[in-house]
mmCIF file of C-alpha atoms in Angstrom:
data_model
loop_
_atom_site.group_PDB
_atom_site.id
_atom_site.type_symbol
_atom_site.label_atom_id
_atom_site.label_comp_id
_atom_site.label_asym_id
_atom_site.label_seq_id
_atom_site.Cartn_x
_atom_site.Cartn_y
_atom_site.Cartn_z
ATOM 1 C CA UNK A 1050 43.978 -60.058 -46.229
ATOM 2 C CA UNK A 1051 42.251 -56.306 -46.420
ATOM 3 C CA UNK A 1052 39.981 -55.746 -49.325
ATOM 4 C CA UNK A 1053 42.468 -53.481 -51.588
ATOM 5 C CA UNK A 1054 45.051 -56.717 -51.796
ATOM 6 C CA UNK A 1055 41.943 -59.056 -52.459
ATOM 7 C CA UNK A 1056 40.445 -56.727 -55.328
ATOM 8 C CA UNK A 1057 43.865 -56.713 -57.038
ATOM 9 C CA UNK A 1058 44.439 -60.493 -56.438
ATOM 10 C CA UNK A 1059 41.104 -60.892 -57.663
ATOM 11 C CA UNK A 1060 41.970 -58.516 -60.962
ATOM 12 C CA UNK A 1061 45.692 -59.878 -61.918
ATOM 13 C CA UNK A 1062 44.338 -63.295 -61.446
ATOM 14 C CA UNK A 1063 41.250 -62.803 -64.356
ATOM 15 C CA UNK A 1064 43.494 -61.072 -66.493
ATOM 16 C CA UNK A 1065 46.003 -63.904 -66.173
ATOM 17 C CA UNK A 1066 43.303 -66.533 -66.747
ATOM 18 C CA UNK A 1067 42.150 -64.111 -70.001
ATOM 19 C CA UNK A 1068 45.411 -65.024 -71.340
ATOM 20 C CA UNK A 1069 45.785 -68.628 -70.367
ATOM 21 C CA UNK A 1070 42.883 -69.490 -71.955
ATOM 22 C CA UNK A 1071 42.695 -67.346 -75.083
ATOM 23 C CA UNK A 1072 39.205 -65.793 -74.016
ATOM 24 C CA UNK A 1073 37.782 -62.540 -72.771
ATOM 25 C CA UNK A 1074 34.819 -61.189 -71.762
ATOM 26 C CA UNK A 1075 35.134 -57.960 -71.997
ATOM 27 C CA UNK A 1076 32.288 -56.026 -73.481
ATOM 28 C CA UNK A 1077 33.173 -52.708 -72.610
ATOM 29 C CA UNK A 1078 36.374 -50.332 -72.372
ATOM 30 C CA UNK A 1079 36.441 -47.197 -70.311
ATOM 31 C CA UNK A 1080 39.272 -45.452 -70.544
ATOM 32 C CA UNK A 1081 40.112 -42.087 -67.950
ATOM 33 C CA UNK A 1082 42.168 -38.878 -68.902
ATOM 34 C CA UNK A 1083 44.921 -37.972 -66.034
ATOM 35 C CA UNK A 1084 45.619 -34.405 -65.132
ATOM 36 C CA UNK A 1085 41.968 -33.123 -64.506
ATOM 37 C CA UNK A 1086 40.481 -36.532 -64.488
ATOM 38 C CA UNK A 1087 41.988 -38.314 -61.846
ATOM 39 C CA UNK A 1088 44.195 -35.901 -60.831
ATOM 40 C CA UNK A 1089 44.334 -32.411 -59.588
ATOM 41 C CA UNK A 1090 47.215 -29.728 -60.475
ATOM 42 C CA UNK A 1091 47.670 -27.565 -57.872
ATOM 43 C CA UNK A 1092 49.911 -24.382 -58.222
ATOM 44 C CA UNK A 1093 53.567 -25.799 -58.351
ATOM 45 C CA UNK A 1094 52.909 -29.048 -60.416
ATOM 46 C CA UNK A 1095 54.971 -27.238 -62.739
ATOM 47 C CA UNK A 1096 57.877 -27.518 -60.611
ATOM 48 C CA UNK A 1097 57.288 -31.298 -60.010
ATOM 49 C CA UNK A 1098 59.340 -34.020 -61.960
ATOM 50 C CA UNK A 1099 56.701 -34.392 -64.810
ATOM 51 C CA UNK A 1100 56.642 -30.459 -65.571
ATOM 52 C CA UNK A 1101 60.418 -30.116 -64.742
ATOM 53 C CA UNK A 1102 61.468 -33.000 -67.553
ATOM 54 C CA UNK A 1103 60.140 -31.020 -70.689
ATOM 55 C CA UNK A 1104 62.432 -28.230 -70.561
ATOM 56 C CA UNK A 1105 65.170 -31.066 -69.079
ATOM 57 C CA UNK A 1106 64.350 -33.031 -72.875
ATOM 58 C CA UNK A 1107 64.960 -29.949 -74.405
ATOM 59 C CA UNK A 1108 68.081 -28.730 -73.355
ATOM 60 C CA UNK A 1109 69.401 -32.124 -73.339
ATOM 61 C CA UNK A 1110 68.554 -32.985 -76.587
ATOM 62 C CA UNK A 1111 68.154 -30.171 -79.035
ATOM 63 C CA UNK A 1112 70.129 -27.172 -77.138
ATOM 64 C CA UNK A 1113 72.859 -29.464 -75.736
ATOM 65 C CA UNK A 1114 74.391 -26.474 -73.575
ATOM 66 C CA UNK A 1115 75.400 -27.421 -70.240
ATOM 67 C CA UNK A 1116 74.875 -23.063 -68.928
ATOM 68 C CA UNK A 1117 71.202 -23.373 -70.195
ATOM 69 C CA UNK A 1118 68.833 -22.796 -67.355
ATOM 70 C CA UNK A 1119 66.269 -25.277 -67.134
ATOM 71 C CA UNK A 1120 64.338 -23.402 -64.161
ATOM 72 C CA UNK A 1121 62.026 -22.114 -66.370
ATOM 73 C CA UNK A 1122 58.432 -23.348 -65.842
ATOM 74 C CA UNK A 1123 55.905 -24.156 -69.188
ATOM 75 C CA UNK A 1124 53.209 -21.350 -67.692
ATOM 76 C CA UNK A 1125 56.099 -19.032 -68.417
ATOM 77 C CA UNK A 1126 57.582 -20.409 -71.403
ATOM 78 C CA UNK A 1127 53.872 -20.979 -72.874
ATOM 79 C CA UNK A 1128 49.888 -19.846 -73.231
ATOM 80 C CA UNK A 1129 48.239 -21.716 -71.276
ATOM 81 C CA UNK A 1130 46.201 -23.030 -74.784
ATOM 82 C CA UNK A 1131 49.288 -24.385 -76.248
ATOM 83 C CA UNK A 1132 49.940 -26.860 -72.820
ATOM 84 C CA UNK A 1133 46.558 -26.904 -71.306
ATOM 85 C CA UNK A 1134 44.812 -30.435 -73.034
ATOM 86 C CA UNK A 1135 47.887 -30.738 -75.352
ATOM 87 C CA UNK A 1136 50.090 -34.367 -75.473
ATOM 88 C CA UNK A 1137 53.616 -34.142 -73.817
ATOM 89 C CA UNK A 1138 54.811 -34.440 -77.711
ATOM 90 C CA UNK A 1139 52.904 -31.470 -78.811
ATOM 91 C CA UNK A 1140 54.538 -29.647 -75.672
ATOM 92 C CA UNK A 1141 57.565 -30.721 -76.287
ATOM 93 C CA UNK A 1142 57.887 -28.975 -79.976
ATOM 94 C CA UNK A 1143 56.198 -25.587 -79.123
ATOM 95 C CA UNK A 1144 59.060 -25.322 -76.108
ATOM 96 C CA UNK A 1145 60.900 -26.366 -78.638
ATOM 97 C CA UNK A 1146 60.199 -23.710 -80.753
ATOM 98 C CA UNK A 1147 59.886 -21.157 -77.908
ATOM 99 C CA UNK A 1148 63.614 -21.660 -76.836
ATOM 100 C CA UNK A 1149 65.014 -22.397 -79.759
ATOM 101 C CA UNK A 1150 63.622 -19.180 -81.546
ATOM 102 C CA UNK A 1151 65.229 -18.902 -84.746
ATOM 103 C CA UNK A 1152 66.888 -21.924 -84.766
ATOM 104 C CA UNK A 1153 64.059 -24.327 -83.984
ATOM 105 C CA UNK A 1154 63.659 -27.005 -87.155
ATOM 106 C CA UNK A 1155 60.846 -28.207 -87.362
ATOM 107 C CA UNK A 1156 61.742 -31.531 -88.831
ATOM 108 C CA UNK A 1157 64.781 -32.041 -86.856
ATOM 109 C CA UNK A 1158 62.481 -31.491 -83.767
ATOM 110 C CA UNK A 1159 60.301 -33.898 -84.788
ATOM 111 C CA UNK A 1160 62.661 -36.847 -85.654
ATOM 112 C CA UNK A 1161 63.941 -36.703 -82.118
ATOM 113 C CA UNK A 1162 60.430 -36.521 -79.807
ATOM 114 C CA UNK A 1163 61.154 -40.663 -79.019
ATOM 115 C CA UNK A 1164 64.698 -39.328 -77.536
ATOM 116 C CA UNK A 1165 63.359 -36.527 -75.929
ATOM 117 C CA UNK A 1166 60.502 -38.361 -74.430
ATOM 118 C CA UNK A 1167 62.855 -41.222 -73.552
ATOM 119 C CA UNK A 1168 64.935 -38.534 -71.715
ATOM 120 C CA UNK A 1169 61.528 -37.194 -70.322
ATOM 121 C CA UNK A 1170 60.678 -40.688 -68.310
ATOM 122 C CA UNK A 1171 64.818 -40.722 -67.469
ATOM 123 C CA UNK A 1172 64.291 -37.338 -65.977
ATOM 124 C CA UNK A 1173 61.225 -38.358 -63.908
ATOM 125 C CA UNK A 1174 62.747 -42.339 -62.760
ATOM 126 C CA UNK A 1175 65.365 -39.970 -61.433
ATOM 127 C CA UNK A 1176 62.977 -38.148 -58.854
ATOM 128 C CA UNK A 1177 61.908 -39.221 -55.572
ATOM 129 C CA UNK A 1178 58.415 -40.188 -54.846
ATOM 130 C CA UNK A 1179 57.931 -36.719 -53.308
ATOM 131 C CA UNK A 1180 59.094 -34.807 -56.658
ATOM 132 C CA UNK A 1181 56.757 -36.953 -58.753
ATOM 133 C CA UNK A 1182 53.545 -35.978 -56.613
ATOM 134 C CA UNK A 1183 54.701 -32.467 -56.272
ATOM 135 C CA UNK A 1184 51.804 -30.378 -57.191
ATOM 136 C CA UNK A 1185 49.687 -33.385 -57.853
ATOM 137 C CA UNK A 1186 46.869 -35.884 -56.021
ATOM 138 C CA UNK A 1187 44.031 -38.161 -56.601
ATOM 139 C CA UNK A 1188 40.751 -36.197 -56.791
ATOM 140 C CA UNK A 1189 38.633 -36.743 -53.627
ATOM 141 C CA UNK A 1190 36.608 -40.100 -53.999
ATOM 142 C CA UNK A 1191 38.465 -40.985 -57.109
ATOM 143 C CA UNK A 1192 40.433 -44.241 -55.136
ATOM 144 C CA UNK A 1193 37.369 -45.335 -54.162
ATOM 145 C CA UNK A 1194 35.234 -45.268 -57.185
ATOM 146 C CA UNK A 1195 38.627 -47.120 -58.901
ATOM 147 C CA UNK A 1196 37.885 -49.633 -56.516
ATOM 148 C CA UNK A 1197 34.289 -50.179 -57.047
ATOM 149 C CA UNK A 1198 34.939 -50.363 -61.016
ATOM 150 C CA UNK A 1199 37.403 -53.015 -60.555
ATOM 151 C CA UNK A 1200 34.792 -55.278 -59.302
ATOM 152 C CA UNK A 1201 33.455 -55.639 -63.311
ATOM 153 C CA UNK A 1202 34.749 -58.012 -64.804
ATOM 154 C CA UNK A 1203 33.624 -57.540 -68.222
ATOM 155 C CA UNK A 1204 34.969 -54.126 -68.551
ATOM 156 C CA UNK A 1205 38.438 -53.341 -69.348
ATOM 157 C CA UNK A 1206 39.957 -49.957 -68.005
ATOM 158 C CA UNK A 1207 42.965 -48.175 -69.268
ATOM 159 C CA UNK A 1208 44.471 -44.729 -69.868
ATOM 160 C CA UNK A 1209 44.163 -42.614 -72.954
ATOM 161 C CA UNK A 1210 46.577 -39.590 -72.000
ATOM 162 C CA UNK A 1211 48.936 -37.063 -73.724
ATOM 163 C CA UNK A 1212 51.292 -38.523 -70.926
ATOM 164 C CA UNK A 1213 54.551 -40.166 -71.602
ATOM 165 C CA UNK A 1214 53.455 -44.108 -70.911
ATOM 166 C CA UNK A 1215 56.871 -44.564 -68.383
ATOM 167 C CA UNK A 1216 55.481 -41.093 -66.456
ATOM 168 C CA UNK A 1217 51.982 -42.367 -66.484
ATOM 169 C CA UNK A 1218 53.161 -45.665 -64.671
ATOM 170 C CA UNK A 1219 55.275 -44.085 -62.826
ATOM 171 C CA UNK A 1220 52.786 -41.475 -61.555
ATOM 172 C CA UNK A 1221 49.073 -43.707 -61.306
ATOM 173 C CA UNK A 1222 51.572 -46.135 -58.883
ATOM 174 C CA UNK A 1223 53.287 -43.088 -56.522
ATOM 175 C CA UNK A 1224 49.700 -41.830 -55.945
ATOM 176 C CA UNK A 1225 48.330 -45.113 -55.293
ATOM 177 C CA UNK A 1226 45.465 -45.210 -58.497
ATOM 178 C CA UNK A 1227 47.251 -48.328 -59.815
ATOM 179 C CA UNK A 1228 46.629 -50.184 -56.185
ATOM 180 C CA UNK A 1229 43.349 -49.437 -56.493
ATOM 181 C CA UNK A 1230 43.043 -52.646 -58.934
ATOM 182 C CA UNK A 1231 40.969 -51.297 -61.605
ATOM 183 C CA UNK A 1232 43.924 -50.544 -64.748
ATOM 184 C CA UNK A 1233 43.873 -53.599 -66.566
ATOM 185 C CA UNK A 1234 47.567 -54.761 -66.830
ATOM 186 C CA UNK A 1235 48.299 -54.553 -70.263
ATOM 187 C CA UNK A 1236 52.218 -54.202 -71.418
ATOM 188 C CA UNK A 1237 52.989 -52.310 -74.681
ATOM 189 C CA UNK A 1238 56.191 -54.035 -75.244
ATOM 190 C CA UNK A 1239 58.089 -50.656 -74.772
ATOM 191 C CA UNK A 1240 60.361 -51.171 -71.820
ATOM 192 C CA UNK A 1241 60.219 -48.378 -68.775
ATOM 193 C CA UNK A 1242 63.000 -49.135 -66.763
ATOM 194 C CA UNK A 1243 61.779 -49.369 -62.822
ATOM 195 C CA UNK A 1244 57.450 -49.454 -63.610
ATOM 196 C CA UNK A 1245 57.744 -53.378 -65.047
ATOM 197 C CA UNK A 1246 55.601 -54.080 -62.228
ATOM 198 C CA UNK A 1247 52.979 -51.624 -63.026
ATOM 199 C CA UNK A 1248 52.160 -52.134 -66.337
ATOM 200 C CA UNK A 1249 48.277 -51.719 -67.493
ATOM 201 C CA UNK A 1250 46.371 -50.929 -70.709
ATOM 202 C CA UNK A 1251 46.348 -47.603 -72.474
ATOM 203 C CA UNK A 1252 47.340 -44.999 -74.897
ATOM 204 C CA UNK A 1253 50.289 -43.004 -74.493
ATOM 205 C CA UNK A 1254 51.612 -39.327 -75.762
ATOM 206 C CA UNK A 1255 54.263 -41.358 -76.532
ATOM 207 C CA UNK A 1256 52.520 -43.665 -78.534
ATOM 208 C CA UNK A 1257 51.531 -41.376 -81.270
ATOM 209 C CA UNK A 1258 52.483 -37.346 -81.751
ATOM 210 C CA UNK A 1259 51.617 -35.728 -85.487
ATOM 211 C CA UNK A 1260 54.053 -33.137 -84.642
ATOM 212 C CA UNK A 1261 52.009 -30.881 -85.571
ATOM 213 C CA UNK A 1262 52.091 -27.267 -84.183
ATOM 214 C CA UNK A 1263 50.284 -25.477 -86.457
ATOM 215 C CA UNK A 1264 47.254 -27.001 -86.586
ATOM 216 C CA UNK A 1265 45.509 -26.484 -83.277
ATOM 217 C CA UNK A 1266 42.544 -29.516 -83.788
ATOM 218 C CA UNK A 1267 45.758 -31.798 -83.473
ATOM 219 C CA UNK A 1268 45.165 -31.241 -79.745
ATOM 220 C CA UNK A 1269 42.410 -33.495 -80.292
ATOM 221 C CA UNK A 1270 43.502 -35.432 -83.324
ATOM 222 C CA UNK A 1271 46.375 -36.586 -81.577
ATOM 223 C CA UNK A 1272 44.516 -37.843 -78.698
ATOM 224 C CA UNK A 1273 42.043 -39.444 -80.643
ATOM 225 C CA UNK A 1274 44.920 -41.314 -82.292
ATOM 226 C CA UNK A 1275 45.874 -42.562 -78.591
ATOM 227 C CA UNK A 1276 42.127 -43.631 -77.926
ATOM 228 C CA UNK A 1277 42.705 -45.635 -81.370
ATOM 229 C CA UNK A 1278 45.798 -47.211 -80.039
ATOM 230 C CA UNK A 1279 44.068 -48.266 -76.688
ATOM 231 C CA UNK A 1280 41.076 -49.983 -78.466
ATOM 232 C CA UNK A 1281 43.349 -51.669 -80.947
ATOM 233 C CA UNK A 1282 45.302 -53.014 -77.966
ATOM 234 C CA UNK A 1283 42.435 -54.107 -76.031
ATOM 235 C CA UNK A 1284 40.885 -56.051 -79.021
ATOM 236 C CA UNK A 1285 44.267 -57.911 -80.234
ATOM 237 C CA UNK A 1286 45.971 -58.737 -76.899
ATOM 238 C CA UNK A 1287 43.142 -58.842 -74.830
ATOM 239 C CA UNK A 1288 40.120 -60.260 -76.608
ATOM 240 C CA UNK A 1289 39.758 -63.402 -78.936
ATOM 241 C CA UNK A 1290 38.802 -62.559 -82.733
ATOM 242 C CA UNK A 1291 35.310 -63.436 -81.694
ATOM 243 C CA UNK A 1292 34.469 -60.940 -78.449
ATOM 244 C CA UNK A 1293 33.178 -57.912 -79.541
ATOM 245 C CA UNK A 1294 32.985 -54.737 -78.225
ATOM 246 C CA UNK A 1295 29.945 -52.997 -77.847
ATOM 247 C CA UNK A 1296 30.937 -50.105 -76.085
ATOM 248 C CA UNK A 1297 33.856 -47.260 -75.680
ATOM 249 C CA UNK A 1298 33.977 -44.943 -73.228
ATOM 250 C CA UNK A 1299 36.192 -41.902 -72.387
ATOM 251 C CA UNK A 1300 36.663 -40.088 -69.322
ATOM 252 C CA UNK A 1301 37.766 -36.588 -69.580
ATOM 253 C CA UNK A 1302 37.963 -32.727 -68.758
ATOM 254 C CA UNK A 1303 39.376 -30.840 -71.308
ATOM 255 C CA UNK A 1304 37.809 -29.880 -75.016
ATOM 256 C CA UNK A 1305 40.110 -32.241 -76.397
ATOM 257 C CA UNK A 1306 38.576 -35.057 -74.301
ATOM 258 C CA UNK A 1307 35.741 -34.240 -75.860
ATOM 259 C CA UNK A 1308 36.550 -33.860 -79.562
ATOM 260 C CA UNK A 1309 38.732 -36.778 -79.137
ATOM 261 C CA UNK A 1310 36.385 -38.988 -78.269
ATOM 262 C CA UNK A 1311 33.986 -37.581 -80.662
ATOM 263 C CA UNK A 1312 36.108 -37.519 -83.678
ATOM 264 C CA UNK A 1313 36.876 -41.224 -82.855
ATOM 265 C CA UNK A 1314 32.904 -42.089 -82.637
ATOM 266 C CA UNK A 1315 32.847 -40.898 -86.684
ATOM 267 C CA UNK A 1316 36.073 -42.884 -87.204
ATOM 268 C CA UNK A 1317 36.069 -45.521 -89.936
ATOM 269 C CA UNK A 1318 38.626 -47.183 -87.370
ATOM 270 C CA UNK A 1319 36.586 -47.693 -84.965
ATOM 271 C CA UNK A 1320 35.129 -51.391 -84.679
ATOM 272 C CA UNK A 1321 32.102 -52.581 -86.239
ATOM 273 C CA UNK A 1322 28.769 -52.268 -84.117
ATOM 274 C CA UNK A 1323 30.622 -50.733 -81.116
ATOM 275 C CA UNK A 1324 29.109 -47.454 -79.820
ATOM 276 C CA UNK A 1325 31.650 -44.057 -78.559
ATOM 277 C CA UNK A 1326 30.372 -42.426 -75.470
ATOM 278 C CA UNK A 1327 32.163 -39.678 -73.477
ATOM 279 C CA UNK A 1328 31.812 -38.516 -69.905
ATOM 280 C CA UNK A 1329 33.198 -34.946 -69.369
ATOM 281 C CA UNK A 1330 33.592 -34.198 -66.060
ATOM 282 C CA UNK A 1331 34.141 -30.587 -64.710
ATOM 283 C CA UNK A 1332 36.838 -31.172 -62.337
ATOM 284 C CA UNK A 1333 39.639 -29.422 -64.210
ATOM 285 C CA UNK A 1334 39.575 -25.834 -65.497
ATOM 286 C CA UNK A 1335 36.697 -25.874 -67.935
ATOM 287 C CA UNK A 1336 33.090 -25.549 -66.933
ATOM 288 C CA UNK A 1337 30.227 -27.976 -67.635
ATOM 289 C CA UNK A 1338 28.763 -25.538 -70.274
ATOM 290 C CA UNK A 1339 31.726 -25.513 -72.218
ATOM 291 C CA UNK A 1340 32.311 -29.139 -72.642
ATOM 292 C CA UNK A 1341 28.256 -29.715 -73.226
ATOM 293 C CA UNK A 1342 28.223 -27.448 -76.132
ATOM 294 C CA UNK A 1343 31.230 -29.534 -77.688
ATOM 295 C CA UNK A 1344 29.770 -32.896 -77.271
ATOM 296 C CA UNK A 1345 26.740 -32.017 -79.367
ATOM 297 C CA UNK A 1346 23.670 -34.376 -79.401
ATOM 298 C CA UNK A 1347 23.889 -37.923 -79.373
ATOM 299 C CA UNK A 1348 23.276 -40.131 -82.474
ATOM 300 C CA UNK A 1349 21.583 -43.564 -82.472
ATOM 301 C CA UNK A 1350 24.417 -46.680 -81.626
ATOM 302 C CA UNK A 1351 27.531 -44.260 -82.515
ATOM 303 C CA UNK A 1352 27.673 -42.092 -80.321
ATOM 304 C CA UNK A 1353 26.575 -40.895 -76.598
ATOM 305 C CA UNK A 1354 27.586 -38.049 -74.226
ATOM 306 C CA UNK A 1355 27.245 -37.243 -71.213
ATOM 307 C CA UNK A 1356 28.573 -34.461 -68.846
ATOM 308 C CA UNK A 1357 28.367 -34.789 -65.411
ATOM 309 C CA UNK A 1358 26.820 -31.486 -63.350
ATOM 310 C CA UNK A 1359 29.409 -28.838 -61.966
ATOM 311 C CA UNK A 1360 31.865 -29.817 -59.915
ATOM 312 C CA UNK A 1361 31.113 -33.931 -60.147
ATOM 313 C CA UNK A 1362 33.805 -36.103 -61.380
ATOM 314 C CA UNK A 1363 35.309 -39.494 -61.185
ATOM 315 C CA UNK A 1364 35.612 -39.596 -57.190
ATOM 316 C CA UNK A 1365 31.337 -38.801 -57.375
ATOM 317 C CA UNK A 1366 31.012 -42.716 -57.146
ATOM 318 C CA UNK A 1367 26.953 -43.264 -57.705
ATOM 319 C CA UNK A 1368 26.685 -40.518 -59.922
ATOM 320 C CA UNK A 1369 29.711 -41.591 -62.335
ATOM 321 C CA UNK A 1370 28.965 -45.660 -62.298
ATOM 322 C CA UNK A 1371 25.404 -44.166 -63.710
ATOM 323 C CA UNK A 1372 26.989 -42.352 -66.114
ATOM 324 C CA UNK A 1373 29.300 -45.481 -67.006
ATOM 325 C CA UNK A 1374 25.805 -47.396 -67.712
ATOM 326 C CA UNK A 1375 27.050 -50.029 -65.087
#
């Protein structure tokens, strides 16, 4: 047996014991950003199944016109600030807006994001392995630190992304980040058709989406929402009403990584005595000096930042455990 099968043997079979026996010991929840995080987007992700199924959703579901050309990539459709960081709802209503022009509705939009994310994940079950990974990989080292975080037990890892939950499966098991063993399997309940066998703990674009275009700190909010969702399922499904966590932290590259996490650390959701830290890692397109001057300075048991130096992220395995606190 090599080491990878043993380390997720070794995983499924304490998370599986968790539940048997009604007890946890997790103490700690880290939970990573995708696209910048753990992943890189190279020029052409936007012509790879995830970028290809937004304008797919749209057409499909709010155009309905079977001429409509879907070749049309979101850098062209639109500024980079309204895609770059956003959730795949968010994205979803400004193309919305962008190709429906004077005939976008608001409202109308907003009451069908489930079916156009649903049609999203259809899109993307569609595609072959090669179409999902198009314009996509794991950041060098990242596997490998995955692999060493898997080893601790008391800490339970997840996703907080503006990702579809179906795409996220679909895309941390073609690159091989699920094998790694370190997501804790987790299932929402929603069903993804073809990634039941990949399921692990998180919050999802699809989980939560204000709908709100106008208001540019829902970028943040929204996520922020999602890191809400993740705790909340970590505590009720995967800890007894007498483990506590004492620590949250996210793993991010973008602003609203940052202010997510941040806003969350003020939150009077958050859990009682549990501290918010965030790790901003420069690996995407926003330099360490930015993201420093949005996490502020730290404040006593609430909340704790750190940004790794330029050009250190996730796959920078002594440098990001440290950072962790592990």
């Amino acid at each position: 047996m090599n080491s990878l099968v043993a380390v997720i043997i070794h995983r499924s079979f304490l998370i599986t014991l968790f539940i048997v026996l009604g007890a946890s010991s997790f103490s700690t929840l880290i939970t990573f950003d995708v696209d910048g995080t753990l992943v890189s987007s190279s020029p052409g992700w936007e012509e790879g199944a995830h970028g290809k199924s937004f304008t797919h959703a749209v057409n499909s579901v709010l155009i309905k016109d079977d001429d409509f050309n879907e070749q049309a990539t979101i850098p062209q459709l639109l500024e980079k600030h309204e895609f770059h960081g956003s959730t795949d709802g968010l994205i979803l209503m400004r193309l919305a807006r962008k190709m429906l022009g004077k005939a976008f509705d608001k409202e109308d939009a907003a009451s069908k994001l489930d079916l156009m994310m649903d049609t999203m994940y259809n899109y993307v079950s569609e595609c072959s392995d090669s179409e999902v990974r198009k314009g996509i990989e794991p950041l060098p080292g990242t596997i490998d630190t995955l692999k060493i975080l898997a080893s601790y037990d008391d800490v339970a890892f997840g996703l907080v992304t503006g990702n579809v939950e179906g795409i996220a499966r679909r895309k941390m098991h073609t690159l091989g980040i699920y094998e790694a063993g370190c997501l804790t399997s987790f299932s929402s309940g929603r069903e993804w058709p073809g990634t039941e066998d990949f399921p692990f703990l998180g919050g999802f674009g699809s989980d939560f989406c204000s709908g709100d275009i106008d208001d540019p700190t829902r970028n943040y909010l929204d996520r922020g929402e999602q890191l809400a969702i993740c705790v909340q399922r970590c505590l009720s499904e995967l800890c007894t009403p007498d483990t506590q966590l004492s620590r949250v932290i996210h793993v991010g590259d973008a602003p609203a990584d940052i202010l997510a996490a941040k806003s969350y650390a003020f939150s009077p959701s958050k859990p009682n005595n549990c501290s918010v830290g965030v790790i901003g890692v420069a690996t995407g397109t926003y330099s360490v000096d930015e993201l420093r001057e949005l996490c502020g300075e730290s404040v006593e048991g609430v909340w704790y930042p750190v940004v790794l130096d330029e050009g250190m992220g996730v796959g920078d395995k002594e440098a990001f455990i440290k950072a962790c606190g592990l």
